[in-house]
Amino acid sequence: MGKVPFLDIAGATREVAAEVWAGWGELLRTGQFVGGTAVSRFESEWSAYCGTEYAVGVANGTDALHLTLRGLGIGPGDEVIVPANTFVATVEAVVLAGATPRFADVDDGTLLLTPETIKAAVTSATKAVLVVHLYGQMPDMDAIIDSTDSLGLILLEDAAQAQGATWAGRRAGSFGVAGCFSFYPGKNLGAFGDAGAVVTSDPALAELLNSLRDHGRMQGGHGHYRHDVLGMNSRLDGVQAVVLSAKLRQLDGWNQSRRTLMAAYRDWIDPDKARLVEQLPESEGVFHLAVVQVNDRDGVRERLAEQGIGTGIHYPVPCHQMTPYAQFADGPMPVAEAAAGRQLSLPMFPQLRKTDVQRVAEALNKAVTEPIR
Ligand SMILES: *Cc1c(COP(=O)(O)O)cnc(C)c1O
């Protein structure tokens, strides 16, 4: 039997190759390699897609988070609530901004933040909550907005894994003061290198982010050499913007295909053997990852590998137990810790075939020796 890779981005690359070559041809003629028309075109397309007023392209997703925090004046002395179950960059960005991460546990079914876990983490120094739409699904955003509103906290979104996901019909990134995206190649909308963006409907924040990503450059005054704030270089280049515009036209179709494949996993996986992440009623996920919880995860993973089935683990160590961040931990995070030992990510990408999903599900049902419930 053929192999089933965990991820294969070659198919998506082929689908946009002609459009990308054409766009790059134009770029070679104009020489607008950093910033320029291709970048502003993608920024308009991306903000329109997300349902926000502005999008600011940056160099990667980590910078999108870090610069957003700095743009909002969140830094030393301020706490930002983050889930213990997330990719490290969420927490890393908070520390880079000079603020203090406050870990919150996650829900056992969705593996995402809840109003209860947020509330348990709040202190008098808490300024913001950084909600992560992990695996491509959003938590109960109505309940989360109620809780951040009543606690007087700024809501921010790490939507790096959730390009196009919706809650009650509204897109990820449009709920918070700002939504931060990564366009790392493996993401649902991925560049041919590193890229990222912040979306917001706050004109002052958008203007400041425009400046922060470009050495603190301001409009007016001494033109190109007026730097009124401490910035950095985190510009999006035209080479990547061309790719992102081309891929954006495919994103809804690709996300639909991921949803169909996830539904097939749901049909074929034995719920007594493996527990797929739960989907909330108002949530339309984009399934960046297809995550199950299983007992004897490493054994199951090995048995699948023996049959040529690739899998991943997102993530094996919760952030509050990582060396640079353990100093910020304040007590155990039982759900996140248990999930770290049981999570397994199954093959998932739009070009995956339904027959492959069936084969993976059947192999998984057999590979699990110890039921999950
Ligand atoms: C990918 C990712 C990031 C960081 O993105 P980079 O572009 O790699 O800097 C941040 N948060 C989450 C949840 C991610 O998956």
Coordinates of C-alpha atoms and ligand atoms in Angstrom, one line a residue:
M1 CA 0.0 0.0 0.0
G2 CA 1.1 3.5 -0.8
K3 CA 2.4 5.9 1.8
V4 CA 0.1 8.6 3.3
P5 CA 2.2 11.7 4.2
F6 CA 1.3 13.8 7.1
L7 CA 1.5 16.9 4.9
D8 CA 2.3 17.5 1.3
I9 CA 2.3 21.1 0.1
A10 CA 3.4 20.2 -3.5
G11 CA -0.2 19.9 -4.7
A12 CA -1.1 23.4 -3.6
T13 CA 2.1 24.8 -5.1
R14 CA 1.2 23.3 -8.5
E15 CA -2.3 24.8 -8.4
V16 CA -1.0 28.4 -8.1
A17 CA 2.3 28.0 -10.0
A18 CA 1.2 29.7 -13.3
E19 CA -0.3 32.7 -11.5
V20 CA 2.7 33.0 -9.3
W21 CA 5.2 33.0 -12.2
A22 CA 3.1 35.7 -14.0
G23 CA 3.1 37.8 -10.8
W24 CA 6.8 37.3 -10.3
G25 CA 7.4 38.3 -14.0
E26 CA 5.7 41.6 -13.3
L27 CA 7.7 42.0 -10.1
L28 CA 11.0 41.5 -11.9
R29 CA 10.0 44.3 -14.4
T30 CA 9.0 46.8 -11.6
G31 CA 11.7 45.8 -9.1
Q32 CA 9.3 46.4 -6.2
F33 CA 10.7 43.5 -4.1
V34 CA 9.9 44.9 -0.6
G35 CA 6.6 46.7 0.0
G36 CA 5.1 48.1 -3.2
T37 CA 2.0 47.3 -5.2
A38 CA 1.9 43.5 -4.7
V39 CA 2.1 44.0 -0.9
S40 CA -0.6 46.7 -0.7
R41 CA -2.8 44.6 -3.1
F42 CA -2.6 41.6 -0.8
E43 CA -3.1 43.7 2.3
S44 CA -6.4 45.0 0.8
E45 CA -7.5 41.5 -0.3
W46 CA -6.7 40.1 3.1
S47 CA -8.5 42.7 5.2
A48 CA -11.5 42.4 2.9
Y49 CA -11.5 38.6 3.3
C50 CA -11.2 38.8 7.1
G51 CA -13.9 41.5 7.4
T52 CA -11.6 44.2 8.9
E53 CA -10.6 47.7 7.8
Y54 CA -6.9 47.2 7.6
A55 CA -4.2 44.5 7.2
V56 CA -0.6 45.2 7.8
G57 CA 1.8 42.7 6.2
V58 CA 4.8 41.7 8.3
A59 CA 7.7 39.2 8.1
N60 CA 6.2 36.3 10.0
G61 CA 3.5 35.3 12.5
T62 CA 5.7 35.8 15.6
D63 CA 6.4 39.4 14.6
A64 CA 2.6 39.9 13.9
L65 CA 2.0 39.0 17.6
H66 CA 5.0 40.9 19.0
L67 CA 4.4 44.1 17.1
T68 CA 0.7 44.1 17.9
L69 CA 1.5 43.9 21.7
R70 CA 4.0 46.7 21.3
G71 CA 1.6 48.7 19.2
L72 CA -1.0 48.5 22.0
G73 CA 1.6 49.6 24.6
I74 CA 1.5 46.2 26.3
G75 CA 4.9 45.6 27.9
P76 CA 6.8 45.4 31.2
G77 CA 4.5 45.0 34.2
D78 CA 1.6 43.8 32.0
E79 CA 0.3 40.3 32.0
V80 CA -1.2 38.6 28.9
I81 CA -3.3 35.4 29.3
V82 CA -2.2 32.7 26.8
P83 CA -3.3 29.0 26.6
A84 CA -0.8 26.4 27.8
N85 CA -1.7 24.3 24.8
T86 CA -0.4 26.3 21.8
F87 CA 2.6 26.7 19.5
V88 CA 5.5 28.3 21.3
A89 CA 5.4 31.5 19.3
T90 CA 2.3 32.7 21.1
V91 CA 4.1 32.8 24.4
E92 CA 7.5 33.8 22.9
A93 CA 5.9 37.0 21.4
V94 CA 4.5 38.0 24.8
V95 CA 8.0 37.7 26.3
L96 CA 9.6 39.5 23.4
A97 CA 7.3 42.4 24.0
G98 CA 8.5 42.6 27.5
A99 CA 5.2 41.5 29.0
T100 CA 4.5 38.5 31.3
P101 CA 2.6 35.5 30.0
R102 CA -0.1 34.1 32.3
F103 CA -1.0 30.5 31.4
A104 CA -4.6 29.4 31.2
D105 CA -5.7 25.8 30.8
V106 CA -7.9 24.6 28.0
D107 CA -11.1 22.7 27.5
D108 CA -10.8 19.0 27.3
G109 CA -13.0 18.6 24.2
T110 CA -11.8 21.5 22.0
L111 CA -8.4 21.9 23.6
L112 CA -9.0 25.7 23.4
L113 CA -9.4 28.5 26.0
T114 CA -12.7 28.9 27.8
P115 CA -14.1 31.9 29.8
E116 CA -13.6 29.8 32.9
T117 CA -9.9 29.1 32.3
I118 CA -9.4 32.8 31.4
K119 CA -11.1 33.9 34.6
A120 CA -9.0 31.6 36.7
A121 CA -5.8 33.2 35.3
V122 CA -6.7 36.9 35.7
T123 CA -4.8 39.1 38.2
S124 CA -4.8 42.9 38.7
A125 CA -1.9 43.1 36.3
T126 CA -3.7 41.4 33.4
K127 CA -4.1 43.6 30.3
A128 CA -5.1 41.3 27.5
V129 CA -6.1 37.8 26.5
L130 CA -4.4 36.2 23.5
V131 CA -6.9 33.7 22.2
V132 CA -5.4 31.0 20.0
H133 CA -7.7 29.4 17.3
L134 CA -5.6 26.2 17.5
Y135 CA -5.9 23.5 14.9
G136 CA -8.2 25.9 12.9
Q137 CA -11.1 26.1 15.2
M138 CA -12.4 29.0 17.3
P139 CA -13.6 28.7 20.9
D140 CA -17.0 30.1 22.0
M141 CA -16.2 33.7 20.9
D142 CA -19.5 35.1 22.2
A143 CA -18.7 33.8 25.7
I144 CA -15.1 34.9 25.5
I145 CA -16.0 38.4 24.4
D146 CA -18.5 38.6 27.3
S147 CA -15.8 37.6 29.7
T148 CA -13.1 39.9 28.3
D149 CA -15.6 42.8 28.3
S150 CA -16.7 42.2 31.8
L151 CA -13.1 41.8 33.0
G152 CA -12.0 44.9 31.1
L153 CA -9.4 43.0 29.1
I154 CA -8.1 43.6 25.5
L155 CA -9.0 40.7 23.3
L156 CA -6.3 39.6 20.8
E157 CA -6.4 36.7 18.4
D158 CA -3.6 34.4 17.3
A159 CA -5.2 33.1 14.1
A160 CA -2.1 31.6 12.6
Q161 CA -3.8 28.2 12.2
A162 CA -7.3 29.6 11.3
Q163 CA -7.2 31.5 8.0
G164 CA -10.9 31.6 7.0
A165 CA -12.4 29.9 10.1
T166 CA -15.6 31.5 11.3
W167 CA -17.7 31.8 14.5
A168 CA -21.4 32.5 13.8
G169 CA -20.4 33.4 10.3
R170 CA -17.7 36.0 11.3
R171 CA -14.1 35.4 10.3
A172 CA -11.2 34.7 12.6
G173 CA -9.1 37.8 13.2
S174 CA -12.1 40.2 13.2
F175 CA -13.3 39.6 16.8
G176 CA -10.4 41.1 18.7
V177 CA -8.7 44.5 18.7
A178 CA -6.3 42.7 16.3
G179 CA -5.9 39.3 14.6
C180 CA -2.5 38.0 14.0
F181 CA -1.6 35.6 11.1
S182 CA 1.3 33.5 10.1
F183 CA 1.7 32.5 6.4
Y184 CA 4.4 30.0 7.1
P185 CA 4.4 27.5 4.1
G186 CA 2.6 24.8 5.9
K187 CA -0.3 27.0 7.1
N188 CA -3.7 26.9 5.3
L189 CA -2.7 30.1 3.5
G190 CA 1.1 29.6 3.2
A191 CA 3.8 31.7 1.4
F192 CA 6.9 30.3 -0.3
G193 CA 8.9 31.4 2.7
D194 CA 8.1 33.3 5.8
A195 CA 5.3 35.9 6.0
G196 CA 2.6 37.2 8.3
A197 CA 0.0 39.9 8.8
V198 CA -2.0 41.8 11.4
V199 CA -5.7 42.6 10.7
T200 CA -7.5 45.3 12.7
S201 CA -10.2 47.9 12.3
D202 CA -8.4 50.4 14.6
P203 CA -6.9 53.1 12.3
A204 CA -4.4 54.3 14.9
L205 CA -3.1 50.8 15.5
A206 CA -2.8 50.1 11.8
E207 CA -0.8 53.3 11.3
L208 CA 1.5 52.5 14.2
L209 CA 2.0 48.9 12.9
N210 CA 2.9 50.3 9.5
S211 CA 5.6 52.3 11.1
L212 CA 6.8 49.7 13.7
R213 CA 7.4 47.1 10.9
D214 CA 9.5 49.6 8.9
H215 CA 12.1 50.9 11.4
G216 CA 9.6 53.3 13.0
R217 CA 9.4 55.3 9.8
M218 CA 6.7 58.0 10.0
Q219 CA 4.9 59.8 7.1
G220 CA 5.8 63.5 6.6
G221 CA 8.5 65.6 8.2
H222 CA 11.9 64.4 7.0
G223 CA 10.3 62.0 4.5
H224 CA 12.0 58.7 4.4
Y225 CA 14.2 59.4 7.4
R226 CA 11.9 60.4 10.2
H227 CA 11.8 57.7 12.9
D228 CA 9.7 58.8 15.9
V229 CA 9.3 55.4 17.5
L230 CA 11.5 52.4 18.1
G231 CA 10.7 50.0 15.2
M232 CA 12.3 47.1 13.6
N233 CA 12.5 45.5 10.2
S234 CA 9.6 43.2 9.7
R235 CA 8.4 44.0 6.2
L236 CA 6.5 41.7 4.0
D237 CA 8.1 41.3 0.6
G238 CA 6.4 41.5 -2.8
V239 CA 7.8 38.1 -3.7
Q240 CA 5.6 36.5 -1.0
A241 CA 2.6 38.8 -1.5
V242 CA 2.3 37.6 -5.1
V243 CA 2.1 34.0 -3.8
L244 CA -0.4 34.9 -1.0
S245 CA -2.7 36.8 -3.5
A246 CA -2.7 33.8 -5.8
K247 CA -3.3 31.3 -3.0
L248 CA -6.1 33.4 -1.4
R249 CA -8.2 32.7 -4.5
Q250 CA -8.0 29.0 -3.6
L251 CA -8.3 29.3 0.1
D252 CA -12.1 28.7 0.5
G253 CA -12.0 25.7 -1.8
W254 CA -9.0 24.3 0.1
N255 CA -10.7 24.9 3.5
Q256 CA -13.9 23.2 2.2
S257 CA -11.9 20.2 1.2
R258 CA -10.3 20.1 4.7
R259 CA -13.8 20.2 6.3
T260 CA -14.9 17.3 4.1
L261 CA -11.8 15.3 5.1
M262 CA -12.4 16.1 8.8
A263 CA -16.0 14.9 8.5
A264 CA -14.7 11.7 6.9
Y265 CA -12.4 11.1 9.8
R266 CA -15.3 11.7 12.1
D267 CA -17.4 9.1 10.3
W268 CA -14.7 6.4 10.2
I269 CA -12.8 6.8 13.5
D270 CA -14.1 4.7 16.3
P271 CA -14.9 7.2 19.1
D272 CA -14.0 4.6 21.8
K273 CA -10.5 4.4 20.3
A274 CA -9.6 7.9 19.5
R275 CA -11.2 11.2 20.4
L276 CA -11.2 13.9 17.7
V277 CA -11.2 17.5 18.8
E278 CA -14.8 18.6 19.4
Q279 CA -16.5 21.1 17.2
L280 CA -18.7 23.8 18.7
P281 CA -22.1 24.5 17.0
E282 CA -21.3 28.0 15.8
S283 CA -17.8 27.2 14.7
E284 CA -16.9 26.5 11.1
G285 CA -13.3 25.2 11.4
V286 CA -10.7 25.1 8.7
F287 CA -8.8 22.1 10.2
H288 CA -5.2 23.2 9.8
L289 CA -4.6 20.0 11.8
A290 CA -6.7 16.9 12.4
V291 CA -6.0 16.1 16.0
V292 CA -7.1 13.1 18.0
Q293 CA -6.4 12.1 21.6
V294 CA -5.4 8.5 22.1
N295 CA -3.8 6.4 24.8
D296 CA -0.3 5.0 24.2
R297 CA 0.2 7.8 21.7
D298 CA 3.8 7.1 20.9
G299 CA 3.0 3.4 20.3
V300 CA 0.1 4.2 18.1
R301 CA 2.3 6.6 16.2
E302 CA 4.9 4.0 15.6
R303 CA 2.4 1.4 14.4
L304 CA 1.0 3.9 11.9
A305 CA 4.5 4.8 10.7
E306 CA 5.1 1.1 10.1
Q307 CA 2.2 1.2 7.6
G308 CA 3.6 4.3 5.8
I309 CA 1.2 6.7 7.6
G310 CA 2.8 10.0 8.6
T311 CA 1.6 11.8 11.7
G312 CA 2.6 14.8 13.8
I313 CA 2.3 15.9 17.5
H314 CA 1.0 19.4 18.2
Y315 CA 2.4 19.8 20.7
P316 CA 4.3 17.3 22.9
V317 CA 5.3 19.8 25.6
P318 CA 2.9 22.4 26.9
C319 CA 4.5 25.9 26.9
H320 CA 4.4 26.4 30.6
Q321 CA 6.8 23.4 30.9
M322 CA 9.4 24.7 28.4
T323 CA 12.7 25.9 29.7
P324 CA 12.3 29.7 28.8
Y325 CA 8.7 29.9 30.0
A326 CA 8.5 27.6 33.1
Q327 CA 9.4 30.7 35.2
F328 CA 6.0 32.1 34.3
A329 CA 4.1 28.9 35.3
D330 CA 1.8 29.3 38.3
G331 CA 0.5 25.8 39.2
P332 CA -0.4 22.8 37.0
M333 CA -2.5 22.9 33.8
P334 CA -4.0 19.4 34.1
V335 CA -5.9 19.4 30.8
A336 CA -3.1 20.8 28.7
E337 CA -0.6 18.4 30.4
A338 CA -2.8 15.3 29.8
A339 CA -3.4 16.4 26.2
A340 CA 0.3 16.8 25.5
G341 CA 0.7 13.1 26.1
R342 CA -2.3 12.0 24.1
Q343 CA -2.4 14.4 21.1
L344 CA -1.8 12.9 17.6
S345 CA -2.2 14.9 14.4
L346 CA -3.4 12.8 11.4
P347 CA -2.6 13.4 7.8
M348 CA -4.5 16.6 6.7
F349 CA -4.1 18.8 3.6
P350 CA -6.6 19.7 0.9
Q351 CA -5.3 17.4 -1.8
L352 CA -5.5 14.3 0.5
R353 CA -7.9 11.7 -0.9
K354 CA -10.9 10.5 1.0
T355 CA -9.8 6.9 0.4
D356 CA -6.6 7.8 2.2
V357 CA -8.6 9.2 5.1
Q358 CA -10.5 5.9 5.3
R359 CA -7.3 3.9 5.3
V360 CA -5.8 6.1 8.0
A361 CA -8.9 5.9 10.1
E362 CA -9.0 2.1 9.8
A363 CA -5.3 1.8 10.6
L364 CA -5.8 4.0 13.6
N365 CA -8.8 2.0 14.9
K366 CA -6.6 -1.1 14.8
A367 CA -3.4 0.6 16.1
V368 CA -5.2 1.7 19.3
T369 CA -5.0 -1.0 21.9
E370 CA -6.3 0.9 25.0
P371 CA -9.7 2.6 24.5
I372 CA -9.9 6.3 25.3
R373 CA -13.2 6.2 27.2
Ligands
LIG1 C1 2.7 29.2 13.1 C2 2.2 29.8 14.3 C3 2.8 31.0 14.8 C4 4.0 31.7 14.4 O1 4.2 31.9 13.1 P1 5.6 32.1 12.4 O2 5.2 32.6 11.1 O3 6.3 30.8 12.4 O4 6.4 33.1 13.2 C5 2.1 31.6 15.9 N1 1.1 31.0 16.5 C6 0.6 29.8 16.1 C7 -0.5 29.2 16.8 C8 1.2 29.2 15.0 O5 0.7 28.0 14.6

